[in-house]
Short mmCIF file of C-alpha atoms in Angstrom, two decimals:
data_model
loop_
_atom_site.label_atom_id
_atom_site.label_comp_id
_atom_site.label_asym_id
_atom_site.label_seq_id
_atom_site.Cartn_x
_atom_site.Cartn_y
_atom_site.Cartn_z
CA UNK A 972 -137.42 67.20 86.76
CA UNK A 973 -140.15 64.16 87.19
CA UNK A 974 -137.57 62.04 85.46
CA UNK A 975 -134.50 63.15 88.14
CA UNK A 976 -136.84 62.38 90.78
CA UNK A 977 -137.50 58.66 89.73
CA UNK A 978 -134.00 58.05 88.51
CA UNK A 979 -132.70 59.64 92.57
CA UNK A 980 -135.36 56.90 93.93
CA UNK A 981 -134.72 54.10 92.06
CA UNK A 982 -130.72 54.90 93.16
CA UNK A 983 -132.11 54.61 96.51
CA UNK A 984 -134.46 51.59 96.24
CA UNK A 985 -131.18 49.92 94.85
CA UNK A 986 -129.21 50.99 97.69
CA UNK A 987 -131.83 49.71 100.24
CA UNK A 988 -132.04 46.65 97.93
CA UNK A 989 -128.03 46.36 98.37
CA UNK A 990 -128.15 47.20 102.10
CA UNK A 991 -130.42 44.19 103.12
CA UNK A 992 -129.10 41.75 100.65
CA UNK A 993 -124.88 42.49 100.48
CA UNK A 994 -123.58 41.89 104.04
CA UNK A 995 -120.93 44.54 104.72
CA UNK A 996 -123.07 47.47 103.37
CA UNK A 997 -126.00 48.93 105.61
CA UNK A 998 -128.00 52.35 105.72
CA UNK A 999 -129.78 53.92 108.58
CA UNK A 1000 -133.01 54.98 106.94
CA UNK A 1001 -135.10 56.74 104.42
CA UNK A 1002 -133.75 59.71 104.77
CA UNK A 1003 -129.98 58.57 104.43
CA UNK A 1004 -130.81 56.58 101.08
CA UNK A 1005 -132.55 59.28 99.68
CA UNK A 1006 -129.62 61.49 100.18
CA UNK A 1007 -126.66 59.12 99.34
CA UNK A 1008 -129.13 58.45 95.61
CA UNK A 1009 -128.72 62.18 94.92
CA UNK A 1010 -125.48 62.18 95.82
CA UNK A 1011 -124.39 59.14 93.54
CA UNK A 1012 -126.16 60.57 90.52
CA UNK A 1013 -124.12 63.71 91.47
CA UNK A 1014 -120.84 61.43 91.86
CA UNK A 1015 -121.53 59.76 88.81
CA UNK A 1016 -122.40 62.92 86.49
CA UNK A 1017 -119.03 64.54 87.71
CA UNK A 1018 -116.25 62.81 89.06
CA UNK A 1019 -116.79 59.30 87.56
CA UNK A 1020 -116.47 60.43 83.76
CA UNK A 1021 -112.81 61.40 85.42
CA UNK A 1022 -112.41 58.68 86.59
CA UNK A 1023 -113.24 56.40 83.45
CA UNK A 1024 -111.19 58.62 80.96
CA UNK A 1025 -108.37 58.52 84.09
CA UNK A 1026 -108.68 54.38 84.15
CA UNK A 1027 -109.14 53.79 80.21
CA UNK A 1028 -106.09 51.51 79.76
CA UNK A 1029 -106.57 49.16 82.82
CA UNK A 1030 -110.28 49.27 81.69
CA UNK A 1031 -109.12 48.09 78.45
CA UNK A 1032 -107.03 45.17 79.47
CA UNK A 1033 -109.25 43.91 81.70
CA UNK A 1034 -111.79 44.03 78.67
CA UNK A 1035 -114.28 46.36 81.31
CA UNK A 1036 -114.32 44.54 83.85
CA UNK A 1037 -112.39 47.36 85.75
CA UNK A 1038 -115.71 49.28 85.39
CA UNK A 1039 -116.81 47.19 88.55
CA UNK A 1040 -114.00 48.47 90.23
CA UNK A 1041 -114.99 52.10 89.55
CA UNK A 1042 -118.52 51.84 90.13
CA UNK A 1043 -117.65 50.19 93.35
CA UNK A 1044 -115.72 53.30 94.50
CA UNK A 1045 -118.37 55.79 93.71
CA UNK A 1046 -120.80 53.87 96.01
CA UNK A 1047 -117.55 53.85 98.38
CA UNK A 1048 -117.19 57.59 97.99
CA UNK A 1049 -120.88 58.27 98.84
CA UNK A 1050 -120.46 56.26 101.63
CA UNK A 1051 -117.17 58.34 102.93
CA UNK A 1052 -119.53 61.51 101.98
CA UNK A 1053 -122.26 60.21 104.37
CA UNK A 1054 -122.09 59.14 108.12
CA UNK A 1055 -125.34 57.14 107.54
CA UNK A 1056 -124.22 55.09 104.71
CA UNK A 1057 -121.36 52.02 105.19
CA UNK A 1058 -119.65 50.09 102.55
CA UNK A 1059 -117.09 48.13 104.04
CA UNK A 1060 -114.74 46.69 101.42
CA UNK A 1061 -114.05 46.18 97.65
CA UNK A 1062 -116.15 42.99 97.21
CA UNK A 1063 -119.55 44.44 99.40
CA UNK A 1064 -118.72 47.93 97.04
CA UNK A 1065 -118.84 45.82 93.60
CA UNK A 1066 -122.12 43.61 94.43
CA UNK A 1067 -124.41 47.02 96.16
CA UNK A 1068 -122.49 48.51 92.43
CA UNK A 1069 -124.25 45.36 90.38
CA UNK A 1070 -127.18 46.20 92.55
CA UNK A 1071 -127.94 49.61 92.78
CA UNK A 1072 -126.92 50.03 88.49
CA UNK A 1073 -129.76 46.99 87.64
CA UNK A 1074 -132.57 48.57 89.87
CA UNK A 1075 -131.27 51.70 88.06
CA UNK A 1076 -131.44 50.28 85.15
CA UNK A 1077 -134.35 48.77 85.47
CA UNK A 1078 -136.57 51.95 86.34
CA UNK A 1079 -135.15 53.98 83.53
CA UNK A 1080 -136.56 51.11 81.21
CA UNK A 1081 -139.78 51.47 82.90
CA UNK A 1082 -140.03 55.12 82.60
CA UNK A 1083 -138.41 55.45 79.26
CA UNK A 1084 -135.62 58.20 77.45
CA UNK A 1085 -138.04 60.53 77.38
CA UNK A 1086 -137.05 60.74 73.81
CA UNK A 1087 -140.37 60.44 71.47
CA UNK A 1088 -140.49 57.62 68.54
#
């Protein structure tokens, strides 16, 4: 549960990170990041596998790089979910994406697997 907790902020440091550095995305507060971060880990545990099996041969030709697109439209599909939250385009969606998955990233290396050596 500890581990949901830090993985639900770091989404939301990202998307704060995202919001002041990526013009055409923006959040109203706290509150609203902390929200939209549990609902992208919910976004991403359930529809995006869909999504990814649905996209597999694009994603192939495009050697992945269609993963950006995807990843993009989750964050856009938060942001349709909450008033607070605005993505406005493809480009803004794909850099707050690159964002929000390296601050992710980066705090799951920091508080480990939770798997023991």
């Amino acid at each position: 549960m500890v581990r949901f907790i830090f993985r639900v902020l770091f989404a939301a440091v990202g998307l704060w990170l995202a919001a002041r550095l990526v013009p055409g995305i923006s959040a109203d507060g706290w509150q609203t990041l902390i929200f939209a971060g549990l609902l992208l880990g919910l976004v991403n545990a359930v529809v995006r596998p869909v999504v990814v099996v649905l996209t597999f041969p694009i994603t192939l030709l495009s050697l992945g790089l269609f993963l950006l697109v995807v990843n993009a439209a989750m964050l856009g599909l938060v942001a349709w979910f909450l008033d607070g939250l605005v993505v406005r385009g493809l480009v803004p969606g794909i850099l707050g994406a690159i964002i929000v998955g390296v601050v992710s990233w980066a705090g799951q290396v920091m508080i480990g697997d939770g798997k023991s050596d």
